mmCIF file of C-alpha atoms in Angstrom:
data_model
loop_
_atom_site.group_PDB
_atom_site.id
_atom_site.type_symbol
_atom_site.label_atom_id
_atom_site.label_comp_id
_atom_site.label_asym_id
_atom_site.label_seq_id
_atom_site.Cartn_x
_atom_site.Cartn_y
_atom_site.Cartn_z
ATOM 1 C CA MET A 1045 113.568 97.253 85.135
ATOM 2 C CA THR A 1046 113.928 94.058 83.165
ATOM 3 C CA ALA A 1047 113.804 94.241 79.396
ATOM 4 C CA CYS A 1048 113.244 91.827 76.532
ATOM 5 C CA ASP A 1049 116.438 92.625 74.632
ATOM 6 C CA VAL A 1050 115.118 96.102 74.694
ATOM 7 C CA ALA A 1051 113.817 98.520 74.154
ATOM 8 C CA VAL A 1052 113.146 101.884 75.583
ATOM 9 C CA ALA A 1053 114.918 105.038 76.561
ATOM 10 C CA ARG A 1054 113.926 106.776 79.753
ATOM 11 C CA ALA A 1055 111.399 109.560 79.387
ATOM 12 C CA ARG A 1056 112.777 112.604 77.615
ATOM 13 C CA GLU A 1057 111.439 115.880 76.298
ATOM 14 C CA ARG A 1058 108.984 115.615 73.426
ATOM 15 C CA ARG A 1059 108.915 117.913 70.447
ATOM 16 C CA GLY A 1060 106.230 120.455 71.237
ATOM 17 C CA GLY A 1061 106.566 120.073 75.026
ATOM 18 C CA GLY A 1062 106.061 117.452 77.693
ATOM 19 C CA ARG A 1063 107.860 114.165 78.161
ATOM 20 C CA GLY A 1064 107.563 110.745 76.606
ATOM 21 C CA VAL A 1065 109.229 107.357 76.217
ATOM 22 C CA PHE A 1066 110.974 106.511 72.948
ATOM 23 C CA ALA A 1067 112.183 103.304 71.308
ATOM 24 C CA THR A 1068 115.949 102.924 71.085
ATOM 25 C CA ARG A 1069 115.598 100.287 68.363
ATOM 26 C CA ALA A 1070 112.960 99.026 65.946
ATOM 27 C CA PHE A 1071 110.237 96.578 67.036
ATOM 28 C CA GLU A 1072 108.025 94.280 65.021
ATOM 29 C CA ARG A 1073 104.315 93.894 65.626
ATOM 30 C CA GLY A 1074 103.663 91.534 68.554
ATOM 31 C CA GLU A 1075 107.201 91.866 69.915
ATOM 32 C CA CYS A 1076 107.737 92.447 73.624
ATOM 33 C CA VAL A 1077 108.892 96.030 74.084
ATOM 34 C CA MET A 1078 109.367 96.031 77.851
ATOM 35 C CA ILE A 1079 108.917 94.069 81.043
ATOM 36 C CA GLU A 1080 109.024 96.239 84.165
ATOM 37 C CA ARG A 1081 108.628 95.456 87.842
ATOM 38 C CA ALA A 1082 106.366 97.724 89.851
ATOM 39 C CA LEU A 1083 107.657 100.525 92.035
ATOM 40 C CA VAL A 1084 104.769 99.652 94.320
ATOM 41 C CA GLY A 1085 101.917 97.235 93.828
ATOM 42 C CA ALA A 1086 99.142 95.701 95.879
ATOM 43 C CA GLN A 1087 96.412 93.141 95.432
ATOM 44 C CA HIS A 1088 92.908 94.515 96.000
ATOM 45 C CA GLU A 1089 91.733 93.689 99.507
ATOM 46 C CA GLU A 1090 88.524 92.050 98.253
ATOM 47 C CA ASN A 1091 90.485 89.907 95.799
ATOM 48 C CA VAL A 1092 92.622 88.187 98.454
ATOM 49 C CA LYS A 1093 89.965 85.539 99.136
ATOM 50 C CA HIS A 1094 90.106 84.523 95.463
ATOM 51 C CA ALA A 1095 93.868 84.575 94.865
ATOM 52 C CA ARG A 1096 96.639 83.666 97.284
ATOM 53 C CA ALA A 1097 99.772 85.267 95.918
ATOM 54 C CA CYS A 1098 103.224 86.553 96.800
ATOM 55 C CA GLU A 1099 103.006 90.054 98.253
ATOM 56 C CA ASN A 1100 106.260 91.019 96.569
ATOM 57 C CA CYS A 1101 106.032 89.723 92.979
ATOM 58 C CA HIS A 1102 102.332 88.697 92.906
ATOM 59 C CA ARG A 1103 103.007 85.199 91.690
ATOM 60 C CA TYR A 1104 100.426 82.606 92.756
ATOM 61 C CA VAL A 1105 101.579 80.393 95.616
ATOM 62 C CA GLY A 1106 100.382 77.053 96.962
ATOM 63 C CA THR A 1107 98.426 74.319 95.274
ATOM 64 C CA VAL A 1108 95.421 74.564 92.975
ATOM 65 C CA SER A 1109 93.640 71.953 95.098
ATOM 66 C CA SER A 1110 93.951 74.025 98.268
ATOM 67 C CA ALA A 1111 92.950 77.189 96.370
ATOM 68 C CA VAL A 1112 89.717 75.531 95.192
ATOM 69 C CA GLY A 1113 88.997 74.283 98.711
ATOM 70 C CA ARG A 1114 89.581 77.710 100.266
ATOM 71 C CA ARG A 1115 87.461 79.525 97.678
ATOM 72 C CA LEU A 1116 84.505 77.207 98.221
ATOM 73 C CA LEU A 1117 84.791 77.264 102.010
ATOM 74 C CA GLU A 1118 84.684 81.057 101.773
ATOM 75 C CA LYS A 1119 81.750 81.009 99.350
ATOM 76 C CA TYR A 1120 79.721 78.526 101.403
ATOM 77 C CA ALA A 1121 80.730 79.712 104.859
ATOM 78 C CA ASN A 1122 77.071 80.114 105.843
ATOM 79 C CA ALA A 1123 75.458 77.443 103.690
ATOM 80 C CA ALA A 1124 75.984 73.844 102.663
ATOM 81 C CA PRO A 1125 77.833 73.407 99.349
ATOM 82 C CA PRO A 1126 75.856 71.859 96.469
ATOM 83 C CA LYS A 1127 75.683 68.066 96.570
ATOM 84 C CA PRO A 1128 77.510 65.780 96.106
ATOM 85 C CA THR A 1129 80.259 68.057 97.480
ATOM 86 C CA THR A 1130 80.441 68.169 101.269
ATOM 87 C CA ARG A 1131 82.093 70.604 103.666
ATOM 88 C CA GLU A 1132 84.423 67.763 104.682
ATOM 89 C CA ASP A 1133 85.545 67.445 101.040
ATOM 90 C CA LEU A 1134 86.373 71.157 100.953
ATOM 91 C CA VAL A 1135 88.265 71.063 104.248
ATOM 92 C CA LYS A 1136 90.398 68.195 102.944
ATOM 93 C CA LEU A 1137 91.179 70.116 99.745
ATOM 94 C CA ALA A 1138 91.972 73.344 101.585
ATOM 95 C CA SER A 1139 94.274 71.575 104.065
ATOM 96 C CA GLY A 1140 96.121 69.583 101.400
ATOM 97 C CA GLU A 1141 94.819 66.252 102.660
ATOM 98 C CA ALA A 1142 93.082 65.719 99.307
ATOM 99 C CA THR A 1143 94.221 66.722 95.829
ATOM 100 C CA LEU A 1144 92.522 67.110 92.469
ATOM 101 C CA PRO A 1145 93.497 64.839 89.559
ATOM 102 C CA GLY A 1146 96.344 66.321 87.531
ATOM 103 C CA ALA A 1147 96.309 69.611 89.446
ATOM 104 C CA ASP A 1148 99.958 69.398 90.486
ATOM 105 C CA ALA A 1149 100.982 70.548 86.989
ATOM 106 C CA PHE A 1150 99.416 73.946 87.788
ATOM 107 C CA ASP A 1151 100.640 74.342 91.373
ATOM 108 C CA GLY A 1152 102.668 77.382 92.396
ATOM 109 C CA PRO A 1153 105.693 77.490 94.704
ATOM 110 C CA ARG A 1154 105.372 76.641 98.375
ATOM 111 C CA GLU A 1155 104.110 79.458 100.573
ATOM 112 C CA VAL A 1156 106.731 81.304 102.633
ATOM 113 C CA GLY A 1157 105.513 83.252 105.638
ATOM 114 C CA CYS A 1158 106.114 86.920 106.413
ATOM 115 C CA LEU A 1159 109.303 87.668 108.354
ATOM 116 C CA GLY A 1160 107.198 89.721 110.752
ATOM 117 C CA ALA A 1161 105.026 86.714 111.640
ATOM 118 C CA CYS A 1162 101.814 88.325 110.363
ATOM 119 C CA ALA A 1163 98.958 86.418 108.762
ATOM 120 C CA ARG A 1164 98.410 89.173 106.203
ATOM 121 C CA ASN A 1165 101.126 88.320 103.668
ATOM 122 C CA VAL A 1166 102.679 85.245 102.090
ATOM 123 C CA TYR A 1167 105.562 84.975 99.630
ATOM 124 C CA CYS A 1168 106.761 82.683 96.866
ATOM 125 C CA SER A 1169 110.328 82.395 98.194
ATOM 126 C CA GLU A 1170 112.673 83.389 100.985
ATOM 127 C CA ALA A 1171 114.230 85.880 98.549
ATOM 128 C CA CYS A 1172 110.909 87.659 97.947
ATOM 129 C CA ALA A 1173 110.094 87.682 101.659
ATOM 130 C CA SER A 1174 113.495 89.204 102.467
ATOM 131 C CA GLU A 1175 113.318 91.790 99.686
ATOM 132 C CA ALA A 1176 109.836 92.912 100.718
ATOM 133 C CA TRP A 1177 110.887 93.157 104.361
ATOM 134 C CA ARG A 1178 113.914 95.267 103.493
ATOM 135 C CA GLU A 1179 112.072 97.546 101.068
ATOM 136 C CA ARG A 1180 108.813 98.278 102.957
ATOM 137 C CA GLU A 1181 107.142 95.427 104.815
ATOM 138 C CA SER A 1182 108.993 95.832 108.112
ATOM 139 C CA LEU A 1183 106.888 98.978 108.540
ATOM 140 C CA MET A 1184 103.735 97.679 106.837
ATOM 141 C CA CYS A 1185 103.658 94.380 108.767
ATOM 142 C CA PRO A 1186 101.088 94.215 111.605
ATOM 143 C CA GLY A 1187 102.769 91.114 113.048
ATOM 144 C CA GLU A 1188 104.663 90.926 116.325
ATOM 145 C CA LYS A 1189 108.038 91.406 114.629
ATOM 146 C CA GLY A 1190 106.946 94.388 112.536
ATOM 147 C CA THR A 1191 108.705 97.662 113.303
ATOM 148 C CA ALA A 1192 105.583 99.861 113.570
ATOM 149 C CA THR A 1193 105.669 101.539 116.979
ATOM 150 C CA ASN A 1194 101.869 101.583 117.328
ATOM 151 C CA LYS A 1195 100.336 98.337 116.059
ATOM 152 C CA ARG A 1196 96.817 99.397 117.022
ATOM 153 C CA ALA A 1197 97.084 102.497 114.834
ATOM 154 C CA LEU A 1198 98.419 100.326 111.993
ATOM 155 C CA ASP A 1199 95.403 98.004 112.310
ATOM 156 C CA GLU A 1200 93.155 101.075 112.252
ATOM 157 C CA PHE A 1201 94.956 102.336 109.144
ATOM 158 C CA TYR A 1202 94.225 99.080 107.293
ATOM 159 C CA ALA A 1203 90.602 99.113 108.471
ATOM 160 C CA HIS A 1204 90.194 102.719 107.296
ATOM 161 C CA ALA A 1205 91.638 101.815 103.869
ATOM 162 C CA ARG A 1206 89.328 98.815 103.495
ATOM 163 C CA GLU A 1207 86.305 100.945 104.412
ATOM 164 C CA THR A 1208 87.187 103.909 102.180
ATOM 165 C CA ASN A 1209 89.764 103.249 99.435
ATOM 166 C CA ASP A 1210 92.547 100.676 99.389
ATOM 167 C CA ILE A 1211 94.630 103.074 97.289
ATOM 168 C CA PHE A 1212 95.795 104.336 100.713
ATOM 169 C CA ILE A 1213 97.626 101.028 101.198
ATOM 170 C CA LEU A 1214 99.510 101.626 97.938
ATOM 171 C CA ALA A 1215 100.430 105.137 99.073
ATOM 172 C CA ALA A 1216 101.606 103.799 102.437
ATOM 173 C CA LYS A 1217 103.801 101.258 100.668
ATOM 174 C CA ALA A 1218 105.334 104.113 98.683
ATOM 175 C CA VAL A 1219 106.027 106.058 101.896
ATOM 176 C CA ALA A 1220 107.509 102.960 103.541
ATOM 177 C CA THR A 1221 109.725 102.389 100.500
ATOM 178 C CA MET A 1222 111.011 105.965 100.640
ATOM 179 C CA CYS A 1223 111.695 105.655 104.377
ATOM 180 C CA ALA A 1224 113.673 102.449 103.851
ATOM 181 C CA ARG A 1225 115.706 103.968 100.996
ATOM 182 C CA ALA A 1226 116.421 107.111 103.008
ATOM 183 C CA SER A 1227 117.468 105.102 106.066
ATOM 184 C CA ARG A 1228 119.926 103.027 104.057
ATOM 185 C CA ALA A 1229 121.382 106.125 102.374
ATOM 186 C CA SER A 1230 121.658 107.918 105.719
ATOM 187 C CA ALA A 1231 123.355 104.924 107.330
ATOM 188 C CA ARG A 1232 126.001 104.941 104.601
ATOM 189 C CA ASP A 1233 126.615 108.636 105.276
ATOM 190 C CA ARG A 1234 126.995 108.058 109.037
ATOM 191 C CA ASP A 1235 129.437 105.236 108.426
ATOM 192 C CA ASP A 1236 131.842 107.521 106.562
ATOM 193 C CA GLY A 1237 132.542 109.621 109.689
ATOM 194 C CA SER A 1238 130.647 112.763 108.663
ATOM 195 C CA SER A 1239 130.267 115.636 111.149
ATOM 196 C CA GLY A 1240 126.916 116.742 112.604
ATOM 197 C CA LYS A 1241 126.285 119.457 110.001
ATOM 198 C CA GLU A 1242 127.290 117.134 107.207
ATOM 199 C CA ILE A 1243 124.943 114.458 108.512
ATOM 200 C CA GLU A 1244 122.085 116.975 108.657
ATOM 201 C CA ARG A 1245 122.827 118.029 105.095
ATOM 202 C CA ASP A 1246 123.211 114.397 104.070
ATOM 203 C CA ALA A 1247 119.842 113.538 105.671
ATOM 204 C CA SER A 1248 118.185 115.981 103.288
ATOM 205 C CA ALA A 1249 120.103 114.416 100.405
ATOM 206 C CA ALA A 1250 118.992 110.974 101.583
ATOM 207 C CA GLU A 1251 115.377 112.133 101.439
ATOM 208 C CA ASP A 1252 115.867 113.483 97.928
ATOM 209 C CA PHE A 1253 117.486 110.202 96.892
ATOM 210 C CA ALA A 1254 114.624 108.195 98.387
ATOM 211 C CA ARG A 1255 111.954 110.239 96.571
ATOM 212 C CA LEU A 1256 113.658 110.008 93.175
ATOM 213 C CA PRO A 1257 111.882 106.888 91.786
ATOM 214 C CA PHE A 1258 108.512 108.474 92.564
ATOM 215 C CA ALA A 1259 109.462 112.026 91.577
ATOM 216 C CA VAL A 1260 109.658 111.111 87.873
ATOM 217 C CA VAL A 1261 106.015 109.980 87.891
ATOM 218 C CA ALA A 1262 103.379 112.558 86.948
ATOM 219 C CA ASN A 1263 101.374 113.530 89.993
ATOM 220 C CA ALA A 1264 98.940 116.015 91.475
ATOM 221 C CA PRO A 1265 97.101 116.017 94.813
ATOM 222 C CA TRP A 1266 94.577 113.200 94.879
ATOM 223 C CA TRP A 1267 91.628 115.461 95.621
ATOM 224 C CA GLU A 1268 92.465 117.407 92.450
ATOM 225 C CA SER A 1269 93.165 114.344 90.273
ATOM 226 C CA VAL A 1270 89.907 112.450 90.663
ATOM 227 C CA ALA A 1271 87.282 113.049 87.997
ATOM 228 C CA THR A 1272 84.167 114.841 89.202
ATOM 229 C CA PRO A 1273 81.293 112.386 89.810
ATOM 230 C CA HIS A 1274 78.216 112.731 87.625
ATOM 231 C CA ASP A 1275 76.028 113.511 90.630
ATOM 232 C CA CYS A 1276 78.012 116.667 91.465
ATOM 233 C CA GLU A 1277 75.563 119.046 89.838
ATOM 234 C CA ASP A 1278 77.203 122.364 90.694
ATOM 235 C CA GLU A 1279 80.446 123.949 91.861
ATOM 236 C CA ARG A 1280 79.494 123.717 95.519
ATOM 237 C CA ALA A 1281 78.854 119.972 95.289
ATOM 238 C CA GLU A 1282 82.192 119.461 93.554
ATOM 239 C CA MET A 1283 83.984 121.469 96.248
ATOM 240 C CA GLU A 1284 82.352 119.362 98.977
ATOM 241 C CA PHE A 1285 83.395 116.194 97.145
ATOM 242 C CA ARG A 1286 87.021 117.303 96.895
ATOM 243 C CA THR A 1287 87.050 118.430 100.524
ATOM 244 C CA THR A 1288 85.827 114.975 101.530
ATOM 245 C CA LEU A 1289 88.703 113.346 99.625
ATOM 246 C CA ARG A 1290 91.211 115.644 101.272
ATOM 247 C CA THR A 1291 89.773 114.783 104.702
ATOM 248 C CA LEU A 1292 89.955 111.047 103.974
ATOM 249 C CA ALA A 1293 93.608 111.413 102.949
ATOM 250 C CA GLN A 1294 94.364 113.421 106.099
ATOM 251 C CA ASP A 1295 92.681 110.811 108.314
ATOM 252 C CA SER A 1296 94.674 108.044 106.616
ATOM 253 C CA LEU A 1297 97.936 109.954 106.990
ATOM 254 C CA ASP A 1298 97.253 110.685 110.673
ATOM 255 C CA LEU A 1299 96.810 106.965 111.347
ATOM 256 C CA LEU A 1300 99.984 106.157 109.422
ATOM 257 C CA ARG A 1301 101.977 108.832 111.248
ATOM 258 C CA SER A 1302 100.736 107.464 114.567
ATOM 259 C CA ALA A 1303 101.580 103.883 113.568
ATOM 260 C CA TRP A 1304 105.102 104.768 112.448
ATOM 261 C CA GLY A 1305 105.892 107.403 115.079
ATOM 262 C CA GLU A 1306 109.675 107.047 115.220
ATOM 263 C CA THR A 1307 110.065 106.724 111.480
ATOM 264 C CA ALA A 1308 107.679 109.631 110.845
ATOM 265 C CA ASN A 1309 109.773 111.808 113.152
ATOM 266 C CA ALA A 1310 112.970 110.745 111.399
ATOM 267 C CA TRP A 1311 111.683 111.583 107.903
ATOM 268 C CA PRO A 1312 109.042 114.325 108.346
ATOM 269 C CA ARG A 1313 109.071 115.395 104.677
ATOM 270 C CA PHE A 1314 107.524 112.047 103.736
ATOM 271 C CA PHE A 1315 104.596 112.547 106.120
ATOM 272 C CA THR A 1316 103.132 115.847 104.963
ATOM 273 C CA LEU A 1317 99.661 115.925 103.426
ATOM 274 C CA GLU A 1318 101.182 117.446 100.276
ATOM 275 C CA THR A 1319 103.543 114.478 99.809
ATOM 276 C CA TYR A 1320 100.937 111.874 100.752
ATOM 277 C CA GLY A 1321 98.273 113.469 98.571
ATOM 278 C CA ARG A 1322 100.596 113.572 95.567
ATOM 279 C CA LEU A 1323 101.535 109.918 96.034
ATOM 280 C CA ILE A 1324 97.857 108.967 96.028
ATOM 281 C CA GLY A 1325 97.365 111.254 93.054
ATOM 282 C CA ALA A 1326 100.212 109.518 91.223
ATOM 283 C CA PHE A 1327 98.326 106.235 91.534
ATOM 284 C CA GLU A 1328 95.110 107.910 90.403
ATOM 285 C CA LEU A 1329 96.812 109.311 87.287
ATOM 286 C CA ASN A 1330 99.230 106.526 86.396
ATOM 287 C CA ASN A 1331 98.316 103.219 88.009
ATOM 288 C CA LEU A 1332 98.070 100.179 85.792
ATOM 289 C CA GLU A 1333 95.734 97.346 86.626
ATOM 290 C CA LEU A 1334 97.683 94.455 88.059
ATOM 291 C CA VAL A 1335 96.386 91.154 86.659
ATOM 292 C CA VAL A 1336 97.856 87.671 86.973
ATOM 293 C CA GLU A 1337 96.117 84.764 85.259
ATOM 294 C CA SER A 1338 94.608 82.236 87.658
ATOM 295 C CA PRO A 1339 96.040 78.698 87.708
ATOM 296 C CA VAL A 1340 92.621 77.554 88.984
ATOM 297 C CA GLU A 1341 91.007 78.710 85.751
ATOM 298 C CA ASN A 1342 93.825 77.196 83.694
ATOM 299 C CA TYR A 1343 93.421 73.861 85.487
ATOM 300 C CA PHE A 1344 89.687 73.590 84.769
ATOM 301 C CA LEU A 1345 90.225 74.666 81.154
ATOM 302 C CA ALA A 1346 92.894 71.976 80.761
ATOM 303 C CA ILE A 1347 90.526 69.315 82.110
ATOM 304 C CA ASP A 1348 87.859 70.437 79.654
ATOM 305 C CA ALA A 1349 90.355 70.421 76.751
ATOM 306 C CA ALA A 1350 91.772 66.960 77.560
ATOM 307 C CA PRO A 1351 91.210 64.163 75.004
ATOM 308 C CA ASP A 1352 87.948 62.295 75.481
ATOM 309 C CA GLY A 1353 88.299 58.976 77.250
ATOM 310 C CA GLU A 1354 87.933 57.254 80.602
ATOM 311 C CA GLU A 1355 90.751 59.273 82.183
ATOM 312 C CA LYS A 1356 88.967 62.545 81.364
ATOM 313 C CA ARG A 1357 85.588 61.197 82.515
ATOM 314 C CA ALA A 1358 87.107 60.049 85.820
ATOM 315 C CA ALA A 1359 88.692 63.428 86.379
ATOM 316 C CA MET A 1360 85.473 65.283 85.554
ATOM 317 C CA ARG A 1361 83.488 63.197 88.038
ATOM 318 C CA VAL A 1362 85.663 64.886 90.654
ATOM 319 C CA THR A 1363 86.062 68.339 89.126
ATOM 320 C CA GLN A 1364 82.624 69.048 87.624
ATOM 321 C CA PRO A 1365 80.757 69.357 90.955
ATOM 322 C CA LEU A 1366 83.471 71.740 92.193
ATOM 323 C CA LEU A 1367 83.331 73.758 88.977
ATOM 324 C CA ASP A 1368 79.544 73.987 89.255
ATOM 325 C CA ALA A 1369 79.863 75.143 92.865
ATOM 326 C CA LEU A 1370 82.392 77.829 91.928
ATOM 327 C CA ASP A 1371 80.122 78.958 89.089
ATOM 328 C CA THR A 1372 81.330 82.279 87.624
ATOM 329 C CA GLU A 1373 84.022 82.629 90.292
ATOM 330 C CA TYR A 1374 86.156 79.847 88.850
ATOM 331 C CA ASP A 1375 88.055 82.236 86.566
ATOM 332 C CA ILE A 1376 88.682 85.214 88.874
ATOM 333 C CA PRO A 1377 92.357 86.211 88.438
ATOM 334 C CA LEU A 1378 94.598 88.096 90.811
ATOM 335 C CA LEU A 1379 93.569 91.748 90.607
ATOM 336 C CA GLY A 1380 95.270 94.811 92.017
ATOM 337 C CA SER A 1381 96.905 98.111 91.161
ATOM 338 C CA ALA A 1382 100.537 99.002 90.621
ATOM 339 C CA LEU A 1383 102.710 101.976 89.765
ATOM 340 C CA PHE A 1384 105.456 101.526 87.168
ATOM 341 C CA SER A 1385 108.164 104.125 86.644
ATOM 342 C CA VAL A 1386 108.792 103.744 82.902
ATOM 343 C CA GLN A 1387 105.265 102.697 81.913
ATOM 344 C CA SER A 1388 103.831 105.760 83.645
ATOM 345 C CA GLY A 1389 105.888 107.887 81.238
ATOM 346 C CA PHE A 1390 104.091 106.497 78.175
ATOM 347 C CA ASN A 1391 101.764 109.100 76.716
ATOM 348 C CA HIS A 1392 98.199 108.346 75.680
ATOM 349 C CA ASP A 1393 97.153 107.883 72.082
ATOM 350 C CA CYS A 1394 93.715 106.867 70.823
ATOM 351 C CA ASP A 1395 95.530 104.677 68.292
ATOM 352 C CA PRO A 1396 98.615 103.651 70.299
ATOM 353 C CA ASN A 1397 101.564 101.669 68.970
ATOM 354 C CA CYS A 1398 101.881 99.656 72.207
ATOM 355 C CA GLU A 1399 99.568 97.943 74.675
ATOM 356 C CA PRO A 1400 99.869 96.141 78.016
ATOM 357 C CA MET A 1401 99.345 92.439 77.386
ATOM 358 C CA LYS A 1402 100.256 89.321 79.328
ATOM 359 C CA GLY A 1403 100.624 85.783 78.075
ATOM 360 C CA GLU A 1404 100.521 82.411 79.793
ATOM 361 C CA GLU A 1405 104.233 82.641 80.563
ATOM 362 C CA ASP A 1406 103.813 85.933 82.455
ATOM 363 C CA ILE A 1407 103.071 84.556 85.907
ATOM 364 C CA ASP A 1408 103.931 87.536 88.104
ATOM 365 C CA GLY A 1409 102.785 91.145 88.461
ATOM 366 C CA ALA A 1410 105.308 92.732 86.105
ATOM 367 C CA CYS A 1411 104.081 95.138 83.429
ATOM 368 C CA VAL A 1412 104.452 93.643 79.936
ATOM 369 C CA ILE A 1413 104.262 96.043 76.989
ATOM 370 C CA ILE A 1414 103.735 94.626 73.475
ATOM 371 C CA ALA A 1415 104.058 96.387 70.114
ATOM 372 C CA ARG A 1416 100.667 96.697 68.384
ATOM 373 C CA ARG A 1417 102.358 97.393 65.072
ATOM 374 C CA ASP A 1418 105.858 97.828 63.686
ATOM 375 C CA ILE A 1419 107.743 100.596 65.510
ATOM 376 C CA ALA A 1420 110.751 102.474 64.169
ATOM 377 C CA ALA A 1421 113.824 103.331 66.227
ATOM 378 C CA GLY A 1422 113.336 106.765 67.791
ATOM 379 C CA GLU A 1423 109.537 106.615 67.577
ATOM 380 C CA GLU A 1424 107.601 107.614 70.648
ATOM 381 C CA LEU A 1425 105.946 104.703 72.451
ATOM 382 C CA THR A 1426 102.281 105.250 73.348
ATOM 383 C CA ILE A 1427 99.443 103.340 75.018
ATOM 384 C CA SER A 1428 95.725 103.965 75.414
#
């Protein structure tokens, strides 16, 4: 966790029962209380076509010009773009052959490819690519260098998640993270010359260690956590609904276990339906929407806000047709879901003293918590 000169104590027992998060010092209204990186986060699958971002920190990557070109090529894949824009114009923008006036001020870092050579993920730096690979992506990567033992099953897992609920991808990332943590802890134990029985005992300790970041998060099986749909008119319909969720989770887990055969055999406690269901349930109960402001939107807003004059008119002769073609899609941000360890410990209040809020300087997927009013040291921190 990163803090703004903070801020919070880890969750502790509340008076009257339960747990909460409490301020360790006073905060003024509008002050940043906490900035926290996600335990696990993922961009929504349908949002990828709108926002090209680092898989690890969710910062936008690449140029605004190429982003506009890609969005419009996607939007007009089966139709001609509105005149005077041509498909050739869009191809040049998407490839980087052409650039928009003044857009370089809004460009993100250069794209870095996945270490597993997959086309699924990109990163904002070698450091992010390496961290993601070490923490989870070696298992999650469908590329030729990924460590999944059954790539076909992994492809089927992703397809199943896209067709049913991409929360399964978040849960899989959590499982992969636990496997990586357990493997590193177990390797340290083997290196110290432990005997067979000690290693077996240490393997169990490694599993406990790996689960710790997720164990502090409130959870319940997914099929018990989801609110009953309005069209479930009686107890039987609700039972059928919850049975369907349980079956979907089991199908997803079976594909994951098949994809990661060797790893699943090494850490069987991570691959039970109880564990998997509770991880999904943790996202259902605690996930925070992951939002990162779009540099494409900021670019067009900056053009519109520029001082009147020939320079602005020249720029708008280029940008206005593209903006018209994008229509309401020009301002779509990066959208996803993430699980945060400390934030998930904040209790709900209908009139909370804190709220998640991001400013223009918050360009990655970290959770930013702001004080809604003055907060005293020792006061419980709450959100809606």
